Tab-separated table of C-alpha atoms in Angstrom:
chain	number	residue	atom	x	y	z
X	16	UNK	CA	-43.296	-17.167	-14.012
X	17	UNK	CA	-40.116	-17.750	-12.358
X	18	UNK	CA	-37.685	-14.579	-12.131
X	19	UNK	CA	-33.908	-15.227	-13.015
X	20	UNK	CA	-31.689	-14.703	-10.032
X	21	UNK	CA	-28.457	-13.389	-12.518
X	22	UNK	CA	-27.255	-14.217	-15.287
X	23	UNK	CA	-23.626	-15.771	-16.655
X	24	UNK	CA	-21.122	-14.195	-18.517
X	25	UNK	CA	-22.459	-15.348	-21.830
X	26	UNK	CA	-25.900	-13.831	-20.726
X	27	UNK	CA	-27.256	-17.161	-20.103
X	28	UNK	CA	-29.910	-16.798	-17.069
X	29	UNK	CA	-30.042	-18.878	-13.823
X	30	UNK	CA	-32.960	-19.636	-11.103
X	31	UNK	CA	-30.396	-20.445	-8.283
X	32	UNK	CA	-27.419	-18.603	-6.495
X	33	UNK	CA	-24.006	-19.671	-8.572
X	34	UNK	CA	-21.907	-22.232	-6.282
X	35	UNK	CA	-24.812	-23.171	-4.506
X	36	UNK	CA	-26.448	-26.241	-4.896
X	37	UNK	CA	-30.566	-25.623	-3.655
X	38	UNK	CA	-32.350	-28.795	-2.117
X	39	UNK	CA	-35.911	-28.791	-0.471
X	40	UNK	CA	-36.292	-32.622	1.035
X	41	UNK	CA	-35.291	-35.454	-1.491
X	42	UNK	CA	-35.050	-32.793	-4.684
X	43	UNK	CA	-32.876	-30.248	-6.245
X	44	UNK	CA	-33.382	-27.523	-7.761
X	45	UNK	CA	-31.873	-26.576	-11.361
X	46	UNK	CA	-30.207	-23.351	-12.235
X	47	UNK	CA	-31.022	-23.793	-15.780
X	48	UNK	CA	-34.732	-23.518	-15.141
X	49	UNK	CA	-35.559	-23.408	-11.869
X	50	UNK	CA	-37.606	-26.553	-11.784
X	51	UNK	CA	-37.060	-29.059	-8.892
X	52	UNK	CA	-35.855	-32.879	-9.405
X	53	UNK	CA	-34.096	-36.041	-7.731
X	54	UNK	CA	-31.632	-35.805	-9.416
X	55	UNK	CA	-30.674	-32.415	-12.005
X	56	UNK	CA	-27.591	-34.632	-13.606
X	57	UNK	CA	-30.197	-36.854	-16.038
X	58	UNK	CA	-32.492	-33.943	-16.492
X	59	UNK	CA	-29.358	-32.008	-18.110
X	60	UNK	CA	-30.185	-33.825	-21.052
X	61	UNK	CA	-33.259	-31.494	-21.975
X	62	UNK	CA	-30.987	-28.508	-21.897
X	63	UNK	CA	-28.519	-29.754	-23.818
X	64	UNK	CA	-25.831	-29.351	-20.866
X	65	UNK	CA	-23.124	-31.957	-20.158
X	66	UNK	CA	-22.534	-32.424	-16.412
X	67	UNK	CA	-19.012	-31.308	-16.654
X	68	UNK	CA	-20.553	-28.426	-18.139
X	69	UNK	CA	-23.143	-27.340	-15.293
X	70	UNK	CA	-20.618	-28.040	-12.444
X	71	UNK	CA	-18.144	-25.647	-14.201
X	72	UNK	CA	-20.571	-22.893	-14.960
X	73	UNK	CA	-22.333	-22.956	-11.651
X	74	UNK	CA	-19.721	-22.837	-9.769
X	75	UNK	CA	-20.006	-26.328	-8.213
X	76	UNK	CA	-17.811	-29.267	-6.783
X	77	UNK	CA	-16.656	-31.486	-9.131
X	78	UNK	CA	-17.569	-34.575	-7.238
X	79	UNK	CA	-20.797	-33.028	-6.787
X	80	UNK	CA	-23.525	-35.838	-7.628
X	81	UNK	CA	-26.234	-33.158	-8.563
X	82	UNK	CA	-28.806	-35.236	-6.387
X	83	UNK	CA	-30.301	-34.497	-3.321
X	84	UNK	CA	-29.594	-36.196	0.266
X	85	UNK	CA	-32.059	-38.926	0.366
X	86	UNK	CA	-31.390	-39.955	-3.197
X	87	UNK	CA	-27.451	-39.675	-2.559
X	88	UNK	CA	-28.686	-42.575	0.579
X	89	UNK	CA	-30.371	-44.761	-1.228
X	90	UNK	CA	-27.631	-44.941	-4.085
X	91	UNK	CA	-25.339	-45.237	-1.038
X	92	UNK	CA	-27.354	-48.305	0.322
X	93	UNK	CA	-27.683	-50.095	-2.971
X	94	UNK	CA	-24.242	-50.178	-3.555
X	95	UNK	CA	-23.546	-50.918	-0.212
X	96	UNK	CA	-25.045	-54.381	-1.143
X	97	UNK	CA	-23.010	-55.037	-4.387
X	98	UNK	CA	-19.558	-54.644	-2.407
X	99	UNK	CA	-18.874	-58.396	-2.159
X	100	UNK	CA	-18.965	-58.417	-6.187
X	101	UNK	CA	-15.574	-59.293	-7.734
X	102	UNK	CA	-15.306	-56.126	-9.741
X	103	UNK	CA	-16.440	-53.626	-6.957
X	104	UNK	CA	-14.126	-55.432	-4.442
X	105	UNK	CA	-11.225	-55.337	-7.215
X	106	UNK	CA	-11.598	-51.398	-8.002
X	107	UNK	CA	-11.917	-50.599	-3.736
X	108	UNK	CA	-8.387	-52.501	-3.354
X	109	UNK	CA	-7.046	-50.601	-6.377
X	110	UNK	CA	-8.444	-47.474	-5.247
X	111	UNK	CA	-7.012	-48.190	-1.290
X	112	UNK	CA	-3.458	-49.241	-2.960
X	113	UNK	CA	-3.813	-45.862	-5.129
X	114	UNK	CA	-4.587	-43.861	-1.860
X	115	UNK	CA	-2.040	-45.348	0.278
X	116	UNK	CA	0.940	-44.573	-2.046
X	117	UNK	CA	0.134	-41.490	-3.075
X	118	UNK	CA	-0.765	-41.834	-6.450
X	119	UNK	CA	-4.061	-40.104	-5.479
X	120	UNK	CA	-3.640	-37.167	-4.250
X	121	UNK	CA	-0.927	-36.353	-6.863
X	122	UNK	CA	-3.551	-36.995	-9.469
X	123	UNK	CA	-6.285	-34.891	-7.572
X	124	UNK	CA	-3.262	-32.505	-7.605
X	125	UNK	CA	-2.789	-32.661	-11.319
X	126	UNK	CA	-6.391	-32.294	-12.182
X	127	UNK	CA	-6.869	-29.244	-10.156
X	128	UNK	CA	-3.614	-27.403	-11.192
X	129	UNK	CA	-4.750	-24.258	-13.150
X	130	UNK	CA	-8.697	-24.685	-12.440
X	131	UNK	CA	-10.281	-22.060	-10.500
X	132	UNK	CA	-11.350	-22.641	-6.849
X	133	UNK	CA	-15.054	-23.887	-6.880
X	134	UNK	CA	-17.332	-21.210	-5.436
X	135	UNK	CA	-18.883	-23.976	-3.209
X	136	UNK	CA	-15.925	-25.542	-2.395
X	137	UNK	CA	-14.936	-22.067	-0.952
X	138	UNK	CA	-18.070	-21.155	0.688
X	139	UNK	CA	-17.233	-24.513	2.584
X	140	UNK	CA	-14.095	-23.686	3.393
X	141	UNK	CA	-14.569	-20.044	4.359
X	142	UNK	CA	-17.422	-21.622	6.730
X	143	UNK	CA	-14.920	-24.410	8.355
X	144	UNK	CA	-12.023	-21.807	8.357
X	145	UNK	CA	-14.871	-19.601	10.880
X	146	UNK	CA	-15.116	-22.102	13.205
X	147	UNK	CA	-11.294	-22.501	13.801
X	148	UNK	CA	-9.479	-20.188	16.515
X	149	UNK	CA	-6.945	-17.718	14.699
X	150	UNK	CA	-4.404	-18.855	16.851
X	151	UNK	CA	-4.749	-22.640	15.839
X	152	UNK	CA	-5.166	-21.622	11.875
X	153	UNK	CA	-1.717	-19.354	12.107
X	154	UNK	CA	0.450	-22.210	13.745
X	155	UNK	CA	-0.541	-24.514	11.352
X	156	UNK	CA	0.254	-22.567	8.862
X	157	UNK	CA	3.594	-21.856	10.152
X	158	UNK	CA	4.599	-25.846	11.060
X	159	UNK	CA	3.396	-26.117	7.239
X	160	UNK	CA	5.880	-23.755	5.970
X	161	UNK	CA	8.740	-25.097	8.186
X	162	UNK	CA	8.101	-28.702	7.152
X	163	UNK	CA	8.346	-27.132	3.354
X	164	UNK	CA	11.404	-24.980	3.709
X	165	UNK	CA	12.799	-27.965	5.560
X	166	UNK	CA	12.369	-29.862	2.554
X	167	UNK	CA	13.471	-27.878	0.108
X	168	UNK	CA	16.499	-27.530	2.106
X	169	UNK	CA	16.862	-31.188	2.435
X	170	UNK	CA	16.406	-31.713	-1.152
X	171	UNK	CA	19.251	-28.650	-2.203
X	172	UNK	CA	21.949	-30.187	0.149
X	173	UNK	CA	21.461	-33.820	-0.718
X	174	UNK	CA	22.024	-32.220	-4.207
X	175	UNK	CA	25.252	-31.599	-3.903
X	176	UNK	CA	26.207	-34.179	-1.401
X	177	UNK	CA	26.105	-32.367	2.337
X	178	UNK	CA	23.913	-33.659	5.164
X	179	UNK	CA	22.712	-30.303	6.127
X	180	UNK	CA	21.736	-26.964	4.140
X	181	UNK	CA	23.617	-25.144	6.643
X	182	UNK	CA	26.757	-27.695	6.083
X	183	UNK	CA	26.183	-26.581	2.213
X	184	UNK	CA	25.600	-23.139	2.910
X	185	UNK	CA	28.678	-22.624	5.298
X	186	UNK	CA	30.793	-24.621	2.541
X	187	UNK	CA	29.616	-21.828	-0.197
X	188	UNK	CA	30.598	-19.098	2.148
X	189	UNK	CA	34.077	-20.199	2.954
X	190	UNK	CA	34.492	-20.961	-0.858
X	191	UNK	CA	33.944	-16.856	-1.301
X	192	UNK	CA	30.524	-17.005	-2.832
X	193	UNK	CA	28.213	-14.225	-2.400
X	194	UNK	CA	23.802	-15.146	-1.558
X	195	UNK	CA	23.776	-14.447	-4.927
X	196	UNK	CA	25.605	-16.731	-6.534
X	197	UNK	CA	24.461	-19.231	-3.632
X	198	UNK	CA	21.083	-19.062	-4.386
X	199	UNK	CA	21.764	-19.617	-8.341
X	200	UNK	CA	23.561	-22.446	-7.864
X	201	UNK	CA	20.766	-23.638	-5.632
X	202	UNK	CA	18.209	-22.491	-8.088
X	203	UNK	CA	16.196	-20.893	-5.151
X	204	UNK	CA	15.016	-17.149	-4.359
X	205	UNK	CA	18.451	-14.778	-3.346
X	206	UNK	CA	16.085	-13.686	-0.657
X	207	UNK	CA	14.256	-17.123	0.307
X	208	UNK	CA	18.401	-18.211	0.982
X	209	UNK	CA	18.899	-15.096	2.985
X	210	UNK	CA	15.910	-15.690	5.067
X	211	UNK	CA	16.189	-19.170	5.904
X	212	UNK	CA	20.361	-19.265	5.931
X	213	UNK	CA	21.957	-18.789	10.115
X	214	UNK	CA	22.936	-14.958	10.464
X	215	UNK	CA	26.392	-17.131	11.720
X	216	UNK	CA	27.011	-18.644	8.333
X	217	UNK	CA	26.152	-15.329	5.775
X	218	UNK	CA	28.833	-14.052	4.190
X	219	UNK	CA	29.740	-10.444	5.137
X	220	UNK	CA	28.713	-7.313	3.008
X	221	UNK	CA	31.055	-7.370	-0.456
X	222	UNK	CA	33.241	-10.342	0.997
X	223	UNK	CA	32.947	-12.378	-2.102
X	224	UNK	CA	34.412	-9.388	-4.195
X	225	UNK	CA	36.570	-6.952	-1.982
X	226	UNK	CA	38.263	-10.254	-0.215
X	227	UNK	CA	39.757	-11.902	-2.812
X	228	UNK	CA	41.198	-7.736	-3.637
X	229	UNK	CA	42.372	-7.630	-0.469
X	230	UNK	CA	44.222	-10.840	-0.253
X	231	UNK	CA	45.636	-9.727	-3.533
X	232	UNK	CA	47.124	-6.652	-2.327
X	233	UNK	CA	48.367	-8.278	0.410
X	234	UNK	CA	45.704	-7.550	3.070
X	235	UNK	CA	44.567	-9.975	5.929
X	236	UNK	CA	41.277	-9.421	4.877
X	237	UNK	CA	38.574	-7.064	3.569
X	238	UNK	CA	38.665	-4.780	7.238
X	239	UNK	CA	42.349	-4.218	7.099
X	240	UNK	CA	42.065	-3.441	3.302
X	241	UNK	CA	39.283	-0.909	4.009
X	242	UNK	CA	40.697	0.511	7.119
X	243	UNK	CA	43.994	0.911	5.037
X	244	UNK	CA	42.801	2.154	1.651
X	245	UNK	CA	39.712	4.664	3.436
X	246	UNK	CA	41.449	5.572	7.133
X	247	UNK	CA	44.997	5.630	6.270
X	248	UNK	CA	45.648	6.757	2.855
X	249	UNK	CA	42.357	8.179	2.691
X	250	UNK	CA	40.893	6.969	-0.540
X	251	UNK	CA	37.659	7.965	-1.341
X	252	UNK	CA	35.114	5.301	-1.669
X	253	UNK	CA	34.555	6.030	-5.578
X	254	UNK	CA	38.368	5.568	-5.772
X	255	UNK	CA	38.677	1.897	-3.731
X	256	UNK	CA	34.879	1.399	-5.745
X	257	UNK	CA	37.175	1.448	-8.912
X	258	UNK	CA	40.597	-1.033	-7.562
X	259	UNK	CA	38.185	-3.543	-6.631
X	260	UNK	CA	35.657	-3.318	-9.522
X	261	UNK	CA	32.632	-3.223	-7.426
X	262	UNK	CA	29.983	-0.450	-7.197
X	263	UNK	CA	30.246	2.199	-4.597
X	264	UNK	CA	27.208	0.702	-2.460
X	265	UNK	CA	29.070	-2.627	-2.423
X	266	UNK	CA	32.283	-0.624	-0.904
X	267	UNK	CA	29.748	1.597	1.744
X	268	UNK	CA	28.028	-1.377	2.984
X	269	UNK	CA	31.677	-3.102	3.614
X	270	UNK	CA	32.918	0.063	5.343
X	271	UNK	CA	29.558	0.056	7.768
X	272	UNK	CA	30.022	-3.821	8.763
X	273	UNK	CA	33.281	-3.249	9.967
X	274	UNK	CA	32.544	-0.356	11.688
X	275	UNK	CA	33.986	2.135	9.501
X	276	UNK	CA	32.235	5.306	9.329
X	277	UNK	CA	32.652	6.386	5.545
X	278	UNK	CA	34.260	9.952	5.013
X	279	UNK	CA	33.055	11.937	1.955
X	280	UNK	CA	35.777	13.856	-0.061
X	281	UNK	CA	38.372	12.210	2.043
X	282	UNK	CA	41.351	12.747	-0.319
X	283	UNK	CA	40.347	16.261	-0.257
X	284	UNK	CA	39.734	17.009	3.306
X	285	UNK	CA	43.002	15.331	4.146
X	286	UNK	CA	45.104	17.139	1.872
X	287	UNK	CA	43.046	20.589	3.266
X	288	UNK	CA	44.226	18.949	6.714
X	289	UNK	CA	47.675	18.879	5.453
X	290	UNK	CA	47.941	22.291	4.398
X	291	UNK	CA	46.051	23.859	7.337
X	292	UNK	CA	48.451	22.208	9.600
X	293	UNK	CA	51.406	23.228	7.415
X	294	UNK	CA	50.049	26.912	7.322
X	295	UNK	CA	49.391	27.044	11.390
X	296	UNK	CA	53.337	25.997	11.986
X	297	UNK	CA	54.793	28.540	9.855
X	298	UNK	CA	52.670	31.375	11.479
X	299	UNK	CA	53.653	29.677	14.864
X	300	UNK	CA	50.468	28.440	16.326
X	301	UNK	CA	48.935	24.635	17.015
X	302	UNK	CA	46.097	24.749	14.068
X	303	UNK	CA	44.381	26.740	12.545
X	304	UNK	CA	41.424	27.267	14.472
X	305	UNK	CA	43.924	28.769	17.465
X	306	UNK	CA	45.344	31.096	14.709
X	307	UNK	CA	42.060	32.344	13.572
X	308	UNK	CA	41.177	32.611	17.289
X	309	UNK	CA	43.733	34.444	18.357
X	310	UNK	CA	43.486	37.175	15.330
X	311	UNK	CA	39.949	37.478	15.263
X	312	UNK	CA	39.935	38.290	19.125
X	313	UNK	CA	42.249	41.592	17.924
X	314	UNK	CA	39.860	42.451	15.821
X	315	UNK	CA	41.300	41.335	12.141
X	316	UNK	CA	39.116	40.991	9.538
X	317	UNK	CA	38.581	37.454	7.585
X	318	UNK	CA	40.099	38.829	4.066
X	319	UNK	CA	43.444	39.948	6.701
X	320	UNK	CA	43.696	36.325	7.768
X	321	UNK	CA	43.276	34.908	4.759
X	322	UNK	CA	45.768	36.840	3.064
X	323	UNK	CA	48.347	35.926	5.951
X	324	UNK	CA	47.240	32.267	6.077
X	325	UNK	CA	46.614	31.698	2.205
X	326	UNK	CA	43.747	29.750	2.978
X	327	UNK	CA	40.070	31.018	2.155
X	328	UNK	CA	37.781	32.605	4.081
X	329	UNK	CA	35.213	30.031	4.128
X	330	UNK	CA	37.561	27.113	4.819
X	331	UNK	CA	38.839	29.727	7.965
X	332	UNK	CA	35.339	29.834	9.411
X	333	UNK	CA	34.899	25.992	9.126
X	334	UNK	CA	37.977	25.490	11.370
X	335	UNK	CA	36.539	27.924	13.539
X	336	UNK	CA	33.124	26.315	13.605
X	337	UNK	CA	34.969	23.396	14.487
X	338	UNK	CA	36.996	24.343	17.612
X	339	UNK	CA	34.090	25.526	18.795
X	340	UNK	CA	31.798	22.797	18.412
X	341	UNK	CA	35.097	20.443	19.876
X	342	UNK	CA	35.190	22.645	22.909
């Protein structure tokens, strides 16, 4: 008695491998019952299994003709002999005219959309894919996706009426969008745009929102805003955040592109500036730190200069900690 080799999911048992097709000369073997034939499609009959049936449980090729290579031949040959009939020659000029417009493949496309991969059509593949060099397989898949992202690019510019994406994209950029908007407009991926678009032609970090700010308040653009706002009047970033309406990572990432190196607290440490350099005049030294340098060599004690300076101990030691580390 035969001996099942598995079974399917709906318990179902089979006498060959699944997405294998077994063939010993001119015959085939079934999975259904493990008995050997020409040709398995006709003897589906007795099992009560349609073709499209077997193919899709088994794991087979669709075009699969269920027959074995010298029966597939002789088929071959006999029709062979019946091409010079009106209707065969009529359907092989359709089928060319089909192929050659292609009509075909997005049929074949069609009907495979949303059916799983054949487990013989990927054994087949896996064992053509061996026999091609790495090298080879990873260039072609690379001039593949350039010839699509050129394409979709193509198709997005022609869209709205440039030659080029990058014509398109530089237009968006000068116009004061941000990727973001870019890539809605173009209804593509925000990062697909920013991987594909020139470094040259993205637009800056927060240029769409702190430049049209900046012009506002009468700026020459978002680096003399920033440098004014952060270096000069030394607004915190939460504070310029708030003006402009944009989040406080949209302001840091502005500040870092144009080279500004963000201060924390900087209304705070400025005014604390102010004072200690107030507080070092009247007592009739440079700064601070030379004041607290000069008392702590005599021997003073911090609560002593902080009671002559009216600053606090702690912010004494920072200015010393600072001369120090500047000498």
């Amino acid at each position: 008695m035969l001996q099942a080799v598995g079974r399917l999911p709906d318990g179902t048992p089979h006498y060959a491998p699944v997405g294998e097709l077994l063939t010993e000369g001119d015959r085939v073997c079934c999975h259904l019952c493990g008995r050997w034939f020409l040709s398995v499609a006709s003897h589906l009959r007795y099992h009560g299994w349609t073709k499209t049936a077997y193919i899709a449980a088994f794991g087979l090729e669709l075009g699969n003709p269920l027959s074995g290579p010298a029966t597939r031949k002789r088929r071959s040959a006999a029709l062979g002999a019946r091409h010079a009939e009106p209707a065969i020659l009529g359907a092989r000029l359709a089928a060319r005219e089909r192929a050659g417009s292609g009509a075909l493949t997005e049929a074949a496309a069609r009907a495979a959309r949303g059916r799983p991969h054949p487990a013989e059509r990927r054994t087949k593949t896996l064992a053509a894919l061996a026999g091609v060099d790495p090298a080879a397989r990873a260039g072609g898949n690379r001039r593949r996706g350039e010839r699509h992202r050129a394409r979709i690019a193509a198709q997005v510019a022609a869209r709205f009426g440039f030659a080029t994406f990058e014509e398109y994209l530089a237009a968006r950029v000068r116009a004061g969008l941000s990727m973001a908007a870019i890539s809605r407009e173009a209804g593509l991926h925000k990062d697909w745009v920013c991987r594909h678009a020139p470094v040259t032609q993205r637009p800056a970090p927060g240029e769409a929102r702190l430049g049209p700010v900046a012009r506002a308040l009468g700026h020459a653009g978002v680096s003399a805003y920033l440098r004014a706002a952060h270096v000069e009047q030394h607004r915190t970033v939460a504070a310029i955040a708030l003006e402009a309406g944009v989040s406080r990572w949209t302001v840091l990432a502005a500040l870092r592109h144009h080279g500004i190196e963000p201060a924390v607290h900087a209304a705070t440490r400025h005014a604390a500036e102010a004072r200690g350099r107030s507080a070092a005049r009247a007592l009739g030294f440079a700064s601070i730190g030379a004041f607290v340098a000069a008392r702590r060599a005599e021997g003073a004690p911090w609560s002593a200069l902080s009671a002559e300076s009216g600053i606090a101990p702690t912010s004494l030691r920072r200015y010393q900690q600072r001369d120090i580390g500047d000498n």
